[in-house]
Short mmCIF file of C-alpha atoms and ligand atoms in Angstrom, two decimals:
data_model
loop_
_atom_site.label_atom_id
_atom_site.label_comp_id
_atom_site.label_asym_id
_atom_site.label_seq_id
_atom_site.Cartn_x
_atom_site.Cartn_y
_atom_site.Cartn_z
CA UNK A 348 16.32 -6.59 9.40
CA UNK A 349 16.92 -6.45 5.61
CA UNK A 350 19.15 -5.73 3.11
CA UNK A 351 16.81 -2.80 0.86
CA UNK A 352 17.42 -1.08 -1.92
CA UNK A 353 16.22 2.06 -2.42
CA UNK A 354 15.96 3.83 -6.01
CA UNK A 355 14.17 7.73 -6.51
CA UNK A 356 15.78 9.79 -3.27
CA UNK A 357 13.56 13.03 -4.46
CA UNK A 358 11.20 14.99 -1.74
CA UNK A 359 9.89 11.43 -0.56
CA UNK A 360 11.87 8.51 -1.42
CA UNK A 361 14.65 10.83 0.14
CA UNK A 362 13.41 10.47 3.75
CA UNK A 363 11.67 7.93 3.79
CA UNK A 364 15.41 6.21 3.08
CA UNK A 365 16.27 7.39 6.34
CA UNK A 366 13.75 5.79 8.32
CA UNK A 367 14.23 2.69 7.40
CA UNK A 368 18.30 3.62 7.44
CA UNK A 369 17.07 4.65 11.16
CA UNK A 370 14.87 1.42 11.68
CA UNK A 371 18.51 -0.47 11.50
CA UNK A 372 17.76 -1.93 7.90
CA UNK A 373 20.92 -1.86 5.61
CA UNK A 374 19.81 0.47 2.64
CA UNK A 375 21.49 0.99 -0.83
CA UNK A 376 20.41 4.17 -2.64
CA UNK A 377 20.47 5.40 -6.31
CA UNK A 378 18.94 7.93 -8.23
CA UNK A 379 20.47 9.93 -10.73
CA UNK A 380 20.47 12.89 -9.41
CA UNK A 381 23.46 12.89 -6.42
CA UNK A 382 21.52 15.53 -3.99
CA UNK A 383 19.47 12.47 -2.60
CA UNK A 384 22.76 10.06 -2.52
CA UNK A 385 24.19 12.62 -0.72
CA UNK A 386 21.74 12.80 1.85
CA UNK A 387 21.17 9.17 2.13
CA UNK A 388 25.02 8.46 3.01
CA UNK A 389 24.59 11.33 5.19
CA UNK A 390 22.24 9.42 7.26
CA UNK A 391 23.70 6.55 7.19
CA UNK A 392 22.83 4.31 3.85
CA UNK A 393 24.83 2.94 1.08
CA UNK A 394 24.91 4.30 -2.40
CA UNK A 395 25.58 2.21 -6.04
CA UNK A 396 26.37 3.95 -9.34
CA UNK A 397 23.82 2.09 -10.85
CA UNK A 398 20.23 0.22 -10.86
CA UNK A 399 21.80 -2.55 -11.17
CA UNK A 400 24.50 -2.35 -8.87
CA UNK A 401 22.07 -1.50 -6.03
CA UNK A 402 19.12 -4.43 -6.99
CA UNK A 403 22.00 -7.18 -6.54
CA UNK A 404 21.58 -9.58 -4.06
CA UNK A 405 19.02 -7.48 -1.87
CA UNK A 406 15.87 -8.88 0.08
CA UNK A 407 13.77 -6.00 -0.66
CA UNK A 408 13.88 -2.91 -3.91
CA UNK A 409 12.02 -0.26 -3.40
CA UNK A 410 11.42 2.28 -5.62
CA UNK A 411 9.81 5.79 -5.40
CA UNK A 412 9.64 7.45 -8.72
CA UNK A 413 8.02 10.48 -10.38
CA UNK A 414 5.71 8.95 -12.98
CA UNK A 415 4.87 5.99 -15.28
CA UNK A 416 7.87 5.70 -17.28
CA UNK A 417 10.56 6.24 -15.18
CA UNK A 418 8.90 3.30 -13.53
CA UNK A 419 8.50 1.31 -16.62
CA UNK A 420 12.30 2.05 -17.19
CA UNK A 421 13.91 1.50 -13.49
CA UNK A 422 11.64 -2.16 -13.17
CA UNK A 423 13.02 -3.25 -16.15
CA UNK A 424 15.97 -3.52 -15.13
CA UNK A 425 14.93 -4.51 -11.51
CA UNK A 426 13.45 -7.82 -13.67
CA UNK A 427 17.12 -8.41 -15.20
CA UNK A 428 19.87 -7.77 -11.79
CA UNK A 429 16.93 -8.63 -9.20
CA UNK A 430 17.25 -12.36 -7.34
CA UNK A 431 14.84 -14.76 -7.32
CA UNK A 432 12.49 -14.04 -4.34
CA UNK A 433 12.96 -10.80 -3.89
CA UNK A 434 10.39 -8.50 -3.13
CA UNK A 435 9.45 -5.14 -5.18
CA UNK A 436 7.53 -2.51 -3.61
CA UNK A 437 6.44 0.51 -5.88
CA UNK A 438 5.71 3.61 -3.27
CA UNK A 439 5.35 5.88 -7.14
CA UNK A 440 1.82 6.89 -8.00
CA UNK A 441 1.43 5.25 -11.70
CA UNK A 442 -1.75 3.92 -13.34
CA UNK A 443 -3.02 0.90 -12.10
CA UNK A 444 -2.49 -0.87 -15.48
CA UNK A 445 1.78 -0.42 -15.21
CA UNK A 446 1.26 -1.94 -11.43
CA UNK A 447 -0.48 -4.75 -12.88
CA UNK A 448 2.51 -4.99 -15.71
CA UNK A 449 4.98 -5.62 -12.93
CA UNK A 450 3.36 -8.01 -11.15
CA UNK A 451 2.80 -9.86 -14.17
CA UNK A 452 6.35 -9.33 -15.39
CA UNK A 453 7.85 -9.69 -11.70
CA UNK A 454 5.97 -12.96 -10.95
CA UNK A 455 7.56 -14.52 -14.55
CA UNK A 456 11.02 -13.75 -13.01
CA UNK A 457 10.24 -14.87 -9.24
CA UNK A 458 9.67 -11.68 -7.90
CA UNK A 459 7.09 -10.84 -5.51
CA UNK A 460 5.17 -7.62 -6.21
CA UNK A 461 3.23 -5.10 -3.99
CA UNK A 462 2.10 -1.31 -5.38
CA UNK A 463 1.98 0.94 -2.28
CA UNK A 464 1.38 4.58 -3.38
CA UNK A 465 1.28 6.81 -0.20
CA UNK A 466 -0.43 10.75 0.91
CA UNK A 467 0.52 12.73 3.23
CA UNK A 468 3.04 14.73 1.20
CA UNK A 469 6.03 15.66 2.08
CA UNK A 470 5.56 16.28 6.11
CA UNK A 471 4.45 12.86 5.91
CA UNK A 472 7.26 11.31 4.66
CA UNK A 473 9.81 13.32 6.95
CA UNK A 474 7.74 12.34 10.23
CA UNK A 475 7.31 8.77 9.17
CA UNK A 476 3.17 9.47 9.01
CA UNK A 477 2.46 8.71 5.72
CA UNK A 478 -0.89 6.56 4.63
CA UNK A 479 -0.24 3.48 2.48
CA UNK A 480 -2.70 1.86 0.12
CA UNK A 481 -1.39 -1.75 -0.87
CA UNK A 482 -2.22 -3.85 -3.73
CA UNK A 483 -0.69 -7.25 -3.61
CA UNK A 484 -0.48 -10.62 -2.39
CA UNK A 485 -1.71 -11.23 1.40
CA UNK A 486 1.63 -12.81 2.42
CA UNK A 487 3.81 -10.14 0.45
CA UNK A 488 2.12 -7.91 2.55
CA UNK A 489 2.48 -9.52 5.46
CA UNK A 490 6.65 -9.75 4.92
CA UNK A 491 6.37 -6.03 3.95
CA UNK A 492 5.04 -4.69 7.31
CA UNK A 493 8.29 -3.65 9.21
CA UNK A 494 8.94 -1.39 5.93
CA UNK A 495 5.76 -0.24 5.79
CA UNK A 496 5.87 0.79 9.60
CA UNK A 497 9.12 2.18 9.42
CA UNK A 498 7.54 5.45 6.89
CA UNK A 499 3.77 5.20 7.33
CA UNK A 500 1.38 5.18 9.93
CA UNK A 501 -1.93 4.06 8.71
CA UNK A 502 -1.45 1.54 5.82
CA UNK A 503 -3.98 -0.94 4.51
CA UNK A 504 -3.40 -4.38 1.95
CA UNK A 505 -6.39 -2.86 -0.57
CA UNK A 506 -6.57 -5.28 -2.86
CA UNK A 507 -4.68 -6.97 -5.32
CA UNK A 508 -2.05 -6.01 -7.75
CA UNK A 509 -2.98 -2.40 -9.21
CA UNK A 510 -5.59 -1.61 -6.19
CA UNK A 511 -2.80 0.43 -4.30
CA UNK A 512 -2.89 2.60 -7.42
CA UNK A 513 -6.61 2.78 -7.80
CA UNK A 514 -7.46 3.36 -4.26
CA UNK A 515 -4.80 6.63 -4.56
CA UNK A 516 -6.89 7.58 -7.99
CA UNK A 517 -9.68 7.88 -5.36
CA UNK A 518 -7.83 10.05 -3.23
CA UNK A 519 -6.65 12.22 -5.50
CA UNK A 520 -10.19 12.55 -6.96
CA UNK A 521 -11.29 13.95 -3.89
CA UNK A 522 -8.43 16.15 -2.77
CA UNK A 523 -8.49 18.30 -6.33
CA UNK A 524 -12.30 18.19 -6.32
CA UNK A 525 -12.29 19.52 -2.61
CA UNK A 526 -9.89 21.99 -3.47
CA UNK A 527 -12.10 23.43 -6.55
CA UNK A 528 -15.10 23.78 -4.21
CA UNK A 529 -13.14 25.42 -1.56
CA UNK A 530 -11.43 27.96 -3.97
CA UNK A 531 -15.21 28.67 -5.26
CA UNK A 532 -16.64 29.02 -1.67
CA UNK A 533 -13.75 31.57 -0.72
CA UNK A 534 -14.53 33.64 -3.66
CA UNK A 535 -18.30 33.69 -3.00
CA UNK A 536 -17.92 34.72 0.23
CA UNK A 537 -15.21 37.58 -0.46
CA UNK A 538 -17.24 38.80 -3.39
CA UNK A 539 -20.09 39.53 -1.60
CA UNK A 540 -18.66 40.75 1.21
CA UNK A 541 -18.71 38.23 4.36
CA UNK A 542 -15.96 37.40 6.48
CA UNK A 543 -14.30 35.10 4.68
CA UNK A 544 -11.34 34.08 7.21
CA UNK A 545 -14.53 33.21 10.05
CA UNK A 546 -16.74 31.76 7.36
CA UNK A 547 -13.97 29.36 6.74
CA UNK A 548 -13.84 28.35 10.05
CA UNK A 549 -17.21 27.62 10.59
CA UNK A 550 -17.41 25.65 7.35
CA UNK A 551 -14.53 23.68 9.01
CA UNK A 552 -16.50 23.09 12.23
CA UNK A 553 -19.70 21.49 10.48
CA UNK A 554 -20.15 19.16 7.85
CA UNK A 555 -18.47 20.50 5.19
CA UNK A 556 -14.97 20.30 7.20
CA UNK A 557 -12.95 18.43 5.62
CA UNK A 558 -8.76 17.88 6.07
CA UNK A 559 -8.09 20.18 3.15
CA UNK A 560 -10.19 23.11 5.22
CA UNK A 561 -8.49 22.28 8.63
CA UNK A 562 -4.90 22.56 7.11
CA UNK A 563 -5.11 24.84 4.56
CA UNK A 564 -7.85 27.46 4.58
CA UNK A 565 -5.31 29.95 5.96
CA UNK A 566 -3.12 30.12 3.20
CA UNK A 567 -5.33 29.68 0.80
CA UNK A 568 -7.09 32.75 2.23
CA UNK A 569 -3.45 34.42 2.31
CA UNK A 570 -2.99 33.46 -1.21
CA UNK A 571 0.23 31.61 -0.08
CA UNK A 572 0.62 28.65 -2.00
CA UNK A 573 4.74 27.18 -1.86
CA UNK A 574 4.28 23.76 -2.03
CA UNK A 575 3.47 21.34 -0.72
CA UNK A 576 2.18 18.96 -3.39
CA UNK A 577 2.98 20.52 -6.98
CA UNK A 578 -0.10 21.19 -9.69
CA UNK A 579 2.35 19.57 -11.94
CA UNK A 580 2.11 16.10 -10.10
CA UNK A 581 -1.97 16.98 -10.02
CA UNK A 582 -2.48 17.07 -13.59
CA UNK A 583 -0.48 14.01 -13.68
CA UNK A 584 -2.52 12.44 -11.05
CA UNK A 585 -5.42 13.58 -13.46
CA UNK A 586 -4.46 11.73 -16.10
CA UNK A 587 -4.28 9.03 -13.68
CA UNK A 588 -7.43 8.71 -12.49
CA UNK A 589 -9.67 9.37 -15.87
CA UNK A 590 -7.82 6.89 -17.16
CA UNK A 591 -8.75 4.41 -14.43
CA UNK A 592 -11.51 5.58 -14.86
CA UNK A 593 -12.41 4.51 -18.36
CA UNK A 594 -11.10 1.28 -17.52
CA UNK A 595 -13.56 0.79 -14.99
CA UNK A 596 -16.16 2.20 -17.37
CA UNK A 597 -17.48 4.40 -14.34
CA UNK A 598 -18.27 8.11 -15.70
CA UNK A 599 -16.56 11.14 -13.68
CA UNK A 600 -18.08 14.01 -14.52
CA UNK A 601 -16.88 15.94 -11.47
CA UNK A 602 -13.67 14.45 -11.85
CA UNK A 603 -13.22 15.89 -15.70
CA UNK A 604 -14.09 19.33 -14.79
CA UNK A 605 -11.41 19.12 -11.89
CA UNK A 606 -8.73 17.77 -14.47
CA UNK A 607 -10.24 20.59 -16.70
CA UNK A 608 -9.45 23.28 -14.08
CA UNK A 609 -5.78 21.85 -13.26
CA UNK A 610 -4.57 21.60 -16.13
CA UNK A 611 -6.13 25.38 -16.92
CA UNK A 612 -3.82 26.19 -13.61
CA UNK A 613 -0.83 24.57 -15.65
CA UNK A 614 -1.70 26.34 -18.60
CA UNK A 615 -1.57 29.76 -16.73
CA UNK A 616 2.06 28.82 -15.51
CA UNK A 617 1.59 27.49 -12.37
CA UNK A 618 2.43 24.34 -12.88
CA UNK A 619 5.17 24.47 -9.58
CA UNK A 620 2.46 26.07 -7.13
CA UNK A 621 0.89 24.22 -4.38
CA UNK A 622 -2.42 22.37 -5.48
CA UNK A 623 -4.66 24.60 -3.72
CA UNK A 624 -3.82 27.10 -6.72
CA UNK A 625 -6.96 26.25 -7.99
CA UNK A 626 -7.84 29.32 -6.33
CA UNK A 627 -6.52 31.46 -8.75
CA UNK A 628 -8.19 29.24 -11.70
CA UNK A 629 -11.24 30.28 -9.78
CA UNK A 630 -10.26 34.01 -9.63
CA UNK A 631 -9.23 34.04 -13.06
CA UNK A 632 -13.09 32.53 -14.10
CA UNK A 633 -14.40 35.28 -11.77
CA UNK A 634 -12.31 37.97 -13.55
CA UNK A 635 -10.28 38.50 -10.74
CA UNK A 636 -6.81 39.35 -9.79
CA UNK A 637 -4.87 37.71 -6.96
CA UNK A 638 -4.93 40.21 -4.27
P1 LIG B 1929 10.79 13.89 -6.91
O1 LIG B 1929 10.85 14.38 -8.31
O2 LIG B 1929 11.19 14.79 -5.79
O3 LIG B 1929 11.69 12.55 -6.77
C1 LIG B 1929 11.79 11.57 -7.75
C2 LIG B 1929 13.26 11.15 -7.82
O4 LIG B 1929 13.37 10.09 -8.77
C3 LIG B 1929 14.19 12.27 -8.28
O5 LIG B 1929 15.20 12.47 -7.31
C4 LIG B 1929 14.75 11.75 -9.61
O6 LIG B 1929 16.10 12.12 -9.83
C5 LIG B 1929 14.62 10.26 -9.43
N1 LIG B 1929 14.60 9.51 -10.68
C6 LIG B 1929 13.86 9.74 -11.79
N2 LIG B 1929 14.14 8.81 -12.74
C7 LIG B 1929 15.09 8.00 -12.20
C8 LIG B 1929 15.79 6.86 -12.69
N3 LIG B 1929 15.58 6.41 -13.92
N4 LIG B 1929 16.69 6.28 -11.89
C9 LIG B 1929 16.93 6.74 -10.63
N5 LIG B 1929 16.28 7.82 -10.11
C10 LIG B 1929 15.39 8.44 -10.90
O7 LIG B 1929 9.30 13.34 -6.72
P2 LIG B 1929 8.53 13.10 -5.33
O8 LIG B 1929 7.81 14.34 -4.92
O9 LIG B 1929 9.44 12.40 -4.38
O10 LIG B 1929 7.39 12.09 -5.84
C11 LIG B 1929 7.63 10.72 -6.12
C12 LIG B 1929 6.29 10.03 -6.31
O11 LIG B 1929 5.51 10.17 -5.10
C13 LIG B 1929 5.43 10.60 -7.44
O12 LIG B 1929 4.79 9.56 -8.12
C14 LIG B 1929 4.42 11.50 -6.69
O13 LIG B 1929 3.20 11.64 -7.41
C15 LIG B 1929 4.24 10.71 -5.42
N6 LIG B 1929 3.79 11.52 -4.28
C16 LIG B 1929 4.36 12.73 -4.03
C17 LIG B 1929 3.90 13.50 -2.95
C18 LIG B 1929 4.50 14.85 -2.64
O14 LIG B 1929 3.91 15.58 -1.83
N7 LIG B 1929 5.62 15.23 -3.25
C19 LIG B 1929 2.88 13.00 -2.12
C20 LIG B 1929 2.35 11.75 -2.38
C21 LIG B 1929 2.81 11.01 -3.47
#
């Protein structure tokens, strides 16, 4: 067992504290909001008043943070309080570049470095299910495993140092792009007057089925869309993966018009809907108002 800390106790990092609180590791929290503290001593962890305070000394820091620079910010002073030896894991989705920058950085100080962005959402990270796509050293990954089996279920060493990130670019990619075509398919089959709620589940049946179609048609069909995974974090994610993208020198035409349509959903205001939104970017194209 290990000492952990764990800093970003939001919708995931919050629960996914308490499995590895419930896997019998000894876990130190912060973030700076004190909902998550709260909920981590609940269940059973430690909280610090401070990065710092909670890096000291531990075998393991975790963090899972909203975006780029919070990330930037919190590892900088991981690099300063951290010991020698310890080892980082970044559950965040960044850009592959700032996972790269702390493995450069964390290897100058003696740190050991692994990105590990997860899906699944949020149900995933309550159940303990979530994917996990690692970038990193073989043996880091190796000494990582009872961490990564105390939140995920299927989780895979990807690559090196930034791969984590790139292979979650990848997902992402295909998620919003799904979502676009599904939105579009609902519409054309509404519009011209099939059943849409029995179309959908024969498109789910052949080979056009897809996760996105199994777990979501439904309320996407109900125009119910609570989240779930925010179009906020989407258009984020966007940015993400063109950016990746450029670096790779790889065009992504499909990509670009997705990134076009979420960020016309944040434009519109709905910026704290569920990603499959999209659908009323598509209604909105088609003239339409949400039923
Ligand atoms: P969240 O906003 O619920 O949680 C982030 C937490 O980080 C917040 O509690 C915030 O107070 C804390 N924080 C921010 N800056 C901090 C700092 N400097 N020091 C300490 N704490 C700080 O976000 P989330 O939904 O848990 O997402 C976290 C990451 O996981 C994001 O990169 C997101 O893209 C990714 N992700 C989210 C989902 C999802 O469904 N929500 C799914 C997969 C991946």
């Amino acid at each position: 067992m290990s000492t952990i800390a764990f800093i970003g106790l939001g919708i995931m990092g919050g629960p996914m504290a308490g499995h590895l609180v419930a896997a019998g590791h000894e876990v130190t929290g912060y973030d700076l909001s004190p909902a998550g503290l709260d909920k981590l001593a609940a269940a059973g962890g430690a909280v610090a008043g401070s990065v710092a305070e909670a890096v000291r000394d531990k075998d393991i820091v975790i963090t899972m943070l909203p975006q780029d620079e919070h990330v930037e910010q919190v590892f900088t002073e991981v690099l300063e309080h951290a010991a020698t030896g310890t080892l980082y894991i970044d559950f965040s989705t960044i850009t592959p570049r700032t996972s790269e920058w702390t493995a450069t950085e964390g290897v100058k100080k003696g740190l050991r470095v692994l990105d590990a962005p997860v899906s699944g959402g949020e149900p995933g990270a309550v159940n303990g299910t979530l994917s996990i796509m690692i970038g990193g050293e073989q043996a880091d990954f190796e000494s990582a495993r009872a961490v990564f089996e105390a939140v995920g279920k299927t989780f895979a060493l990807v690559g090196p140092n930034g791969a984590g990130q790139v292979v979650k670019a990848a997902n992402q990619l295909v998620v919003g792009g799904t979502y676009a075509l599904v939105a579009e398919a609902i519409l054309l089959m509404e519009g011209l007057g099939a059943d849409a709620e029995k179309g959908l589940d024969v498109l789910a049946g052949g080979l056009a089925g897809s996760r996105i179609l199994e777990l979501k048609r439904k309320s996407m069909l109900e125009r119910s869309f609570q989240p779930g995974f925010r179009i906020d974090l989407h258009h984020k994610d966007m940015g993400i993966i063109q950016q990746a993208a450029r670096q790779a020198e790889v065009p992504i035409p499909m990509g670009a018009l997705t990134a076009q349509l979420i960020a016309a959903a944040r434009a519109m205001g709905h910026g704290s809907l569920d990603h499959s939104a999209l659908l009323l970017v598509a209604e909105s194209l088609a003239g339409k108002k949400s039923a």
